[in-house]
Amino acid sequence: MATAPTRDDVLAMLATYGDRSPADIAEGIDSLELAWLVHQLEQHYGGPLDLDDEALARMSTVSGTLEVLQELKVETGSR
């Protein structure tokens, strides 16, 4: 079973937007990056994420994204 994404996983997913290196990813996530990240997460975990406006607002940073995903317990088969 795949576990919830790590910081490195999130950075790697964000890096695919614009073909960047994970080391080039800033802590802040803009709206286009967030849309890309949610799409990548849904593709990776096989279905839509249940994200309300508050959760999406909290995902404006990498750390905030990790907190939201941990709360959702995003794991394969655990939604």
PDB file of C-alpha atoms in Angstrom:
ATOM      1  CA  MET A   1       0.000   0.000   0.000  1.00  0.00           C
ATOM      2  CA  ALA A   2       1.353   3.416  -0.901  1.00  0.00           C
ATOM      3  CA  THR A   3       1.702   5.850   1.963  1.00  0.00           C
ATOM      4  CA  ALA A   4       0.753   9.516   2.091  1.00  0.00           C
ATOM      5  CA  PRO A   5       3.128  11.707   0.087  1.00  0.00           C
ATOM      6  CA  THR A   6       6.253  13.036   1.736  1.00  0.00           C
ATOM      7  CA  ARG A   7       7.695  16.514   1.335  1.00  0.00           C
ATOM      8  CA  ASP A   8      10.047  15.121  -1.332  1.00  0.00           C
ATOM      9  CA  ASP A   9       7.060  13.596  -3.172  1.00  0.00           C
ATOM     10  CA  VAL A  10       5.191  16.910  -3.179  1.00  0.00           C
ATOM     11  CA  LEU A  11       8.283  18.808  -4.352  1.00  0.00           C
ATOM     12  CA  ALA A  12       8.831  16.262  -7.129  1.00  0.00           C
ATOM     13  CA  MET A  13       5.203  16.607  -8.286  1.00  0.00           C
ATOM     14  CA  LEU A  14       5.447  20.407  -8.265  1.00  0.00           C
ATOM     15  CA  ALA A  15       8.732  20.228 -10.177  1.00  0.00           C
ATOM     16  CA  THR A  16       6.974  18.552 -13.107  1.00  0.00           C
ATOM     17  CA  TYR A  17       4.997  21.778 -13.597  1.00  0.00           C
ATOM     18  CA  GLY A  18       7.373  23.821 -15.731  1.00  0.00           C
ATOM     19  CA  ASP A  19      10.020  21.094 -15.896  1.00  0.00           C
ATOM     20  CA  ARG A  20      11.999  22.272 -12.874  1.00  0.00           C
ATOM     21  CA  SER A  21      14.268  20.598 -10.361  1.00  0.00           C
ATOM     22  CA  PRO A  22      12.723  19.794  -6.951  1.00  0.00           C
ATOM     23  CA  ALA A  23      15.498  21.955  -5.450  1.00  0.00           C
ATOM     24  CA  ASP A  24      14.071  24.945  -7.368  1.00  0.00           C
ATOM     25  CA  ILE A  25      10.624  24.698  -5.758  1.00  0.00           C
ATOM     26  CA  ALA A  26       9.797  27.469  -3.294  1.00  0.00           C
ATOM     27  CA  GLU A  27       7.762  26.939  -0.113  1.00  0.00           C
ATOM     28  CA  GLY A  28       4.903  29.036  -1.500  1.00  0.00           C
ATOM     29  CA  ILE A  29       2.472  27.431  -3.951  1.00  0.00           C
ATOM     30  CA  ASP A  30       0.589  29.668  -6.381  1.00  0.00           C
ATOM     31  CA  SER A  31      -2.867  28.858  -7.726  1.00  0.00           C
ATOM     32  CA  LEU A  32      -1.651  27.276 -10.974  1.00  0.00           C
ATOM     33  CA  GLU A  33       0.862  25.124  -9.120  1.00  0.00           C
ATOM     34  CA  LEU A  34      -1.866  24.080  -6.696  1.00  0.00           C
ATOM     35  CA  ALA A  35      -4.199  23.065  -9.518  1.00  0.00           C
ATOM     36  CA  TRP A  36      -1.357  21.047 -11.055  1.00  0.00           C
ATOM     37  CA  LEU A  37      -0.494  19.447  -7.702  1.00  0.00           C
ATOM     38  CA  VAL A  38      -4.087  18.423  -6.975  1.00  0.00           C
ATOM     39  CA  HIS A  39      -4.299  16.917 -10.463  1.00  0.00           C
ATOM     40  CA  GLN A  40      -1.043  15.016  -9.911  1.00  0.00           C
ATOM     41  CA  LEU A  41      -2.195  13.739  -6.517  1.00  0.00           C
ATOM     42  CA  GLU A  42      -5.521  12.583  -7.923  1.00  0.00           C
ATOM     43  CA  GLN A  43      -3.740  10.781 -10.757  1.00  0.00           C
ATOM     44  CA  HIS A  44      -1.250   9.178  -8.388  1.00  0.00           C
ATOM     45  CA  TYR A  45      -3.796   8.091  -5.777  1.00  0.00           C
ATOM     46  CA  GLY A  46      -6.494   7.058  -8.227  1.00  0.00           C
ATOM     47  CA  GLY A  47      -9.370   9.402  -7.535  1.00  0.00           C
ATOM     48  CA  PRO A  48     -10.602  12.815  -6.514  1.00  0.00           C
ATOM     49  CA  LEU A  49      -9.508  14.393  -3.253  1.00  0.00           C
ATOM     50  CA  ASP A  50     -12.207  15.755  -0.954  1.00  0.00           C
ATOM     51  CA  LEU A  51     -10.858  19.306  -0.598  1.00  0.00           C
ATOM     52  CA  ASP A  52     -13.027  22.179   0.589  1.00  0.00           C
ATOM     53  CA  ASP A  53     -12.146  25.863   0.190  1.00  0.00           C
ATOM     54  CA  GLU A  54     -10.459  25.971   3.613  1.00  0.00           C
ATOM     55  CA  ALA A  55      -8.224  23.003   2.786  1.00  0.00           C
ATOM     56  CA  LEU A  56      -7.282  24.502  -0.578  1.00  0.00           C
ATOM     57  CA  ALA A  57      -6.417  27.821   1.097  1.00  0.00           C
ATOM     58  CA  ARG A  58      -4.160  26.007   3.560  1.00  0.00           C
ATOM     59  CA  MET A  59      -2.359  24.347   0.642  1.00  0.00           C
ATOM     60  CA  SER A  60      -0.710  27.643  -0.347  1.00  0.00           C
ATOM     61  CA  THR A  61       2.590  26.296   1.033  1.00  0.00           C
ATOM     62  CA  VAL A  62       4.346  22.948   0.810  1.00  0.00           C
ATOM     63  CA  SER A  63       4.093  22.549   4.594  1.00  0.00           C
ATOM     64  CA  GLY A  64       0.392  23.401   4.543  1.00  0.00           C
ATOM     65  CA  THR A  65      -0.166  20.887   1.757  1.00  0.00           C
ATOM     66  CA  LEU A  66       1.505  18.150   3.767  1.00  0.00           C
ATOM     67  CA  GLU A  67      -0.666  18.966   6.791  1.00  0.00           C
ATOM     68  CA  VAL A  68      -3.877  18.824   4.719  1.00  0.00           C
ATOM     69  CA  LEU A  69      -2.879  15.549   3.068  1.00  0.00           C
ATOM     70  CA  GLN A  70      -1.981  14.027   6.428  1.00  0.00           C
ATOM     71  CA  GLU A  71      -5.391  15.044   7.798  1.00  0.00           C
ATOM     72  CA  LEU A  72      -7.096  13.496   4.769  1.00  0.00           C
ATOM     73  CA  LYS A  73      -5.014  10.379   5.300  1.00  0.00           C
ATOM     74  CA  VAL A  74      -4.303  10.287   1.597  1.00  0.00           C
ATOM     75  CA  GLU A  75      -3.273   6.704   1.086  1.00  0.00           C
ATOM     76  CA  THR A  76      -4.189   4.252  -1.595  1.00  0.00           C
ATOM     77  CA  GLY A  77      -7.456   2.666  -0.576  1.00  0.00           C
ATOM     78  CA  SER A  78      -7.822   4.781   2.586  1.00  0.00           C
ATOM     79  CA  ARG A  79     -10.073   7.593   1.408  1.00  0.00           C
TER      80      ARG A  79
END
